Coordinates of C-alpha atoms in Angstrom, one line a residue:
M1 CA 0.0 0.1 0.1
K2 CA 1.4 3.4 -1.1
E3 CA 1.4 6.7 0.6
K4 CA -1.5 8.2 -1.3
E5 CA -3.9 5.3 -0.3
I6 CA -2.6 5.6 3.5
N7 CA -3.5 9.2 3.3
E8 CA -6.9 8.6 1.8
I9 CA -7.8 6.0 4.7
I10 CA -6.9 8.5 7.2
E11 CA -8.8 11.4 5.6
E12 CA -11.9 9.2 5.2
R13 CA -11.7 8.2 9.0
F14 CA -11.4 11.7 10.1
K15 CA -14.3 12.9 7.7
T16 CA -16.5 10.3 9.7
I17 CA -15.0 11.3 13.0
D18 CA -15.6 15.0 12.5
K19 CA -19.1 14.6 11.4
L20 CA -20.0 12.3 14.4
S21 CA -18.4 14.6 17.0
H22 CA -20.5 17.4 16.1
K23 CA -23.6 15.2 16.3
I24 CA -22.7 13.9 19.7
T25 CA -22.0 17.2 21.3
K26 CA -25.4 18.3 20.3
E27 CA -27.4 15.3 21.1
F28 CA -25.2 12.6 22.7
N29 CA -27.0 9.9 20.9
A30 CA -26.0 6.4 21.9
D31 CA -25.7 5.0 18.4
D32 CA -23.6 8.1 17.2
I33 CA -21.2 7.5 20.2
H34 CA -20.8 3.8 19.4
D35 CA -20.2 4.7 15.7
F36 CA -17.7 7.3 16.8
R37 CA -15.8 5.0 19.1
V38 CA -15.8 2.1 16.4
E39 CA -14.2 4.8 14.0
V40 CA -11.6 5.6 16.5
K41 CA -10.7 2.0 17.2
K42 CA -10.4 1.3 13.5
L43 CA -8.2 4.3 13.1
R44 CA -6.1 3.1 16.1
A45 CA -5.8 -0.3 14.6
F46 CA -4.6 0.9 11.3
L47 CA -2.0 3.2 13.0
R48 CA -0.8 0.1 15.0
L49 CA -0.6 -1.9 11.7
L50 CA 1.5 0.9 10.1
D51 CA 3.8 0.6 13.1
I52 CA 4.3 4.4 13.7
K53 CA 7.2 4.8 16.3
K54 CA 6.0 6.0 19.7
E55 CA 7.4 6.3 23.1
E56 CA 6.5 3.2 25.2
D57 CA 3.9 4.8 27.1
E58 CA 2.5 7.2 24.4
S59 CA -0.7 6.3 22.6
V60 CA -0.9 6.4 18.9
I61 CA -4.0 8.5 19.2
P62 CA -3.3 12.1 20.1
K63 CA -4.4 13.3 23.5
L64 CA -7.5 15.5 22.4
L65 CA -9.2 12.7 20.3
K66 CA -8.2 10.0 23.2
T67 CA -9.7 12.4 25.9
F68 CA -12.9 13.1 24.1
Y69 CA -13.1 9.1 23.2
G70 CA -12.8 8.5 26.9
Y71 CA -15.4 11.0 28.2
I72 CA -18.2 9.8 25.8
G73 CA -17.2 6.3 26.5
I74 CA -18.2 6.7 30.0
I75 CA -21.5 8.3 28.9
R76 CA -22.3 5.4 26.7
N77 CA -21.6 3.1 29.5
I78 CA -24.1 4.8 31.6
Q79 CA -26.6 4.7 28.8
L80 CA -26.2 1.1 28.2
Y81 CA -26.4 0.3 32.0
K82 CA -29.7 2.3 32.3
H83 CA -31.2 0.3 29.5
S84 CA -30.1 -3.0 31.1
L85 CA -31.3 -1.6 34.4
F86 CA -34.8 -0.6 33.3
K87 CA -35.2 -4.0 31.5
Y88 CA -34.4 -5.8 34.6
I89 CA -36.7 -3.6 36.7
T90 CA -39.6 -4.1 34.3
G91 CA -39.2 -7.8 34.0
H92 CA -39.0 -8.3 37.7
N93 CA -41.7 -5.7 38.8
I94 CA -39.4 -3.7 40.8
D95 CA -40.0 0.0 42.1
N96 CA -38.2 2.4 40.1
P97 CA -35.1 3.4 42.1
G98 CA -35.5 7.2 42.2
E99 CA -32.5 8.1 44.2
Y100 CA -30.1 5.7 42.2
I101 CA -31.4 7.0 38.7
K102 CA -30.9 10.6 39.8
L103 CA -27.2 9.6 40.7
L104 CA -26.7 8.0 37.5
N105 CA -28.3 11.1 35.6
D106 CA -26.1 13.4 37.4
E107 CA -22.9 11.3 36.7
K108 CA -24.0 11.5 33.0
A109 CA -24.6 15.2 33.1
Y110 CA -21.2 15.7 34.4
W111 CA -19.5 13.9 31.7
K112 CA -21.5 15.5 29.0
K113 CA -20.3 18.9 30.2
Q114 CA -16.8 17.7 30.3
A115 CA -17.1 16.6 26.6
E116 CA -18.9 19.8 25.5
E117 CA -16.2 22.0 27.3
L118 CA -13.4 20.1 25.8
M119 CA -14.7 20.5 22.3
A120 CA -16.2 24.0 22.8
D121 CA -13.0 25.6 21.0
N122 CA -11.6 22.3 19.6
N123 CA -11.7 20.1 16.5
F124 CA -9.7 17.3 15.2
H125 CA -8.0 19.1 12.3
D126 CA -4.7 19.4 14.1
V127 CA -5.0 15.9 15.5
K128 CA -5.5 14.8 11.8
E129 CA -2.4 16.8 10.5
K130 CA -0.2 15.4 13.4
I131 CA -1.1 12.0 12.4
I132 CA -0.5 12.5 8.6
K133 CA 2.9 14.0 9.4
E134 CA 3.9 10.7 11.1
L135 CA 2.6 8.3 8.2
P136 CA 5.1 6.2 6.5
D137 CA 5.7 6.3 2.7
R138 CA 4.1 2.8 2.4
L139 CA 2.9 -0.3 4.2
E140 CA 5.3 -3.2 3.5
K141 CA 4.6 -6.9 3.7
C142 CA 7.1 -7.1 6.3
T143 CA 5.5 -4.7 8.4
I144 CA 2.2 -6.5 8.1
K145 CA 3.9 -9.7 9.1
K146 CA 5.6 -8.0 12.1
F147 CA 2.1 -6.6 13.2
T148 CA 0.4 -10.0 12.8
E149 CA 3.0 -12.1 14.6
G150 CA 3.4 -9.4 17.3
K151 CA -0.5 -9.6 18.1
L152 CA -0.3 -13.4 17.9
G153 CA 2.5 -13.3 20.6
D154 CA 0.5 -10.8 22.7
L155 CA -2.6 -12.9 22.5
K156 CA -0.8 -16.1 23.4
K157 CA 0.7 -14.4 26.4
Q158 CA -2.6 -13.0 27.5
L159 CA -4.5 -16.3 27.0
E160 CA -2.4 -18.0 29.7
D161 CA -4.5 -16.1 32.4
T162 CA -8.2 -15.4 31.6
D163 CA -9.6 -15.3 35.1
D164 CA -8.8 -11.5 35.1
E165 CA -11.5 -9.1 33.7
V166 CA -8.7 -6.7 32.7
G167 CA -6.9 -9.6 30.9
L168 CA -10.1 -10.3 29.0
H169 CA -10.3 -6.7 28.1
T170 CA -7.0 -6.8 26.7
I171 CA -7.7 -10.1 24.8
R172 CA -10.5 -8.3 23.1
K173 CA -8.5 -5.2 22.1
I174 CA -6.0 -7.6 20.4
L175 CA -8.8 -9.3 18.5
K176 CA -10.4 -6.1 17.6
D177 CA -7.0 -4.9 16.1
Y178 CA -7.3 -8.0 13.9
L179 CA -10.8 -7.5 13.0
Y180 CA -10.4 -3.7 12.0
T181 CA -7.2 -4.5 9.9
C182 CA -8.2 -7.9 8.3
D183 CA -8.9 -6.2 4.9
Y184 CA -5.2 -5.1 4.8
L185 CA -3.6 -8.2 6.1
I186 CA -2.3 -10.1 3.0
D187 CA -1.7 -13.4 4.4
H188 CA -4.1 -14.8 7.0
A189 CA -2.3 -18.2 6.9
D190 CA -0.6 -17.4 10.2
L191 CA -3.9 -16.9 12.2
P192 CA -5.4 -19.7 14.2
K193 CA -8.5 -21.4 12.6
A194 CA -10.6 -20.0 15.3
I195 CA -10.0 -16.3 14.2
S196 CA -8.9 -16.7 10.6
N197 CA -12.7 -16.3 9.5
K198 CA -13.9 -12.7 9.8
D199 CA -17.3 -14.0 11.1
D200 CA -15.8 -16.3 13.6
L201 CA -13.7 -13.4 14.7
K202 CA -16.7 -11.1 15.0
S203 CA -18.6 -13.7 17.1
L204 CA -15.8 -14.0 19.7
T205 CA -15.3 -10.2 19.9
Q206 CA -18.9 -9.9 20.5
M207 CA -19.0 -12.4 23.3
L208 CA -16.1 -10.7 24.8
G209 CA -17.9 -7.3 24.4
D210 CA -21.1 -8.6 26.0
F211 CA -19.0 -9.8 29.1
I212 CA -17.0 -6.3 29.3
D213 CA -20.4 -4.7 29.1
K214 CA -21.6 -6.8 32.1
Y215 CA -18.5 -6.2 34.0
M216 CA -18.9 -2.4 33.4
Q217 CA -22.6 -2.6 34.4
L218 CA -21.5 -4.1 38.0
E219 CA -19.0 -1.1 38.4
F220 CA -22.2 1.0 39.0
L221 CA -23.4 -1.4 41.6
Q222 CA -20.2 -1.0 43.8
P223 CA -20.3 0.4 47.3
E224 CA -19.1 3.9 46.0
H225 CA -22.4 4.2 44.3
L226 CA -24.7 2.1 46.6
D227 CA -23.7 3.6 49.8
R228 CA -25.0 6.9 48.6
I229 CA -28.5 5.4 48.6
E230 CA -30.4 6.3 51.7
D231 CA -33.8 4.3 50.9
E232 CA -33.1 1.0 52.5
K233 CA -35.6 -0.8 50.4
E234 CA -34.1 0.7 47.1
K235 CA -30.6 -0.3 48.1
D236 CA -31.9 -4.0 48.9
N237 CA -33.4 -4.0 45.3
L238 CA -30.1 -2.8 44.0
L239 CA -28.1 -5.4 45.9
Q240 CA -30.4 -8.2 44.4
I241 CA -29.9 -6.7 41.0
K242 CA -26.0 -6.9 41.6
N243 CA -26.3 -10.4 42.9
D244 CA -28.2 -11.5 39.6
F245 CA -25.8 -9.4 37.3
E246 CA -22.8 -11.3 39.0
N247 CA -24.4 -14.7 38.3
E248 CA -25.0 -13.6 34.6
K249 CA -21.4 -12.6 34.4
Q250 CA -20.1 -15.9 35.8
D251 CA -22.3 -17.7 33.3
M252 CA -20.9 -15.6 30.4
K253 CA -17.4 -16.1 31.6
Q254 CA -17.9 -20.0 31.6
E255 CA -19.0 -19.8 28.0
L256 CA -16.1 -17.5 27.0
Q257 CA -13.5 -19.7 28.7
Y258 CA -14.4 -22.6 26.3
S259 CA -14.1 -20.5 23.3
L260 CA -10.9 -19.0 24.6
E261 CA -9.3 -22.4 25.5
K262 CA -10.0 -23.6 22.0
L263 CA -8.1 -20.6 20.6
Q264 CA -5.3 -21.0 23.0
Q265 CA -4.8 -24.7 21.8
Q266 CA -4.3 -23.4 18.2
L267 CA -1.7 -20.9 19.1

């Protein structure tokens, strides 16, 4: 792949990123936030594929874009969690947890304000230009091979311990990097059978994503949130929801372990 095509891919990504960022700061629509974050993940994966040299602790995504991505990620987590919470409440005929919902809405409002203020006098033009200046003249086959082998090495190491939620999140990031760059990977022969097919790779990342979503939902049911609820009945209901969500998470984890052990055996 030559420089012109590389630049065109970056320009196209930022065209979508700019369009969605303007919509998000007006409406904070959950689908727009999801699409924006996917676009940034695709950009990040492509930059990793290009092997742009960075300091060890430096992100390939410049600070402004990374910060906005983080703020709206928290907002989306709250949106997804509230949807799941209301579904549970309706299904189990539980009273609406008014105190708790206000707490969540206040938290969402805080991060909306942070995102709005961040972008009030900013745009991603300079971010794009900074990235373009760092782009290589071409994407060589040896670079693609290095990316593929490096990710497989990271994946193999991470699959040695899948009990840790943070580790599972890292596994998902590695697999997402493959998913978002598979159209540029010339030779898939080195990939294990479990992830060499795009549909199988999507299915596994979706399972991991569902698990991470459940893990994030439980973060909103930790003492730092529940200890602020004064209504004892409401708190008891929330503790019951927490218990049921924990059980769901464990069931999901067992299903995941089977798929990940299968993948590990092929590495």
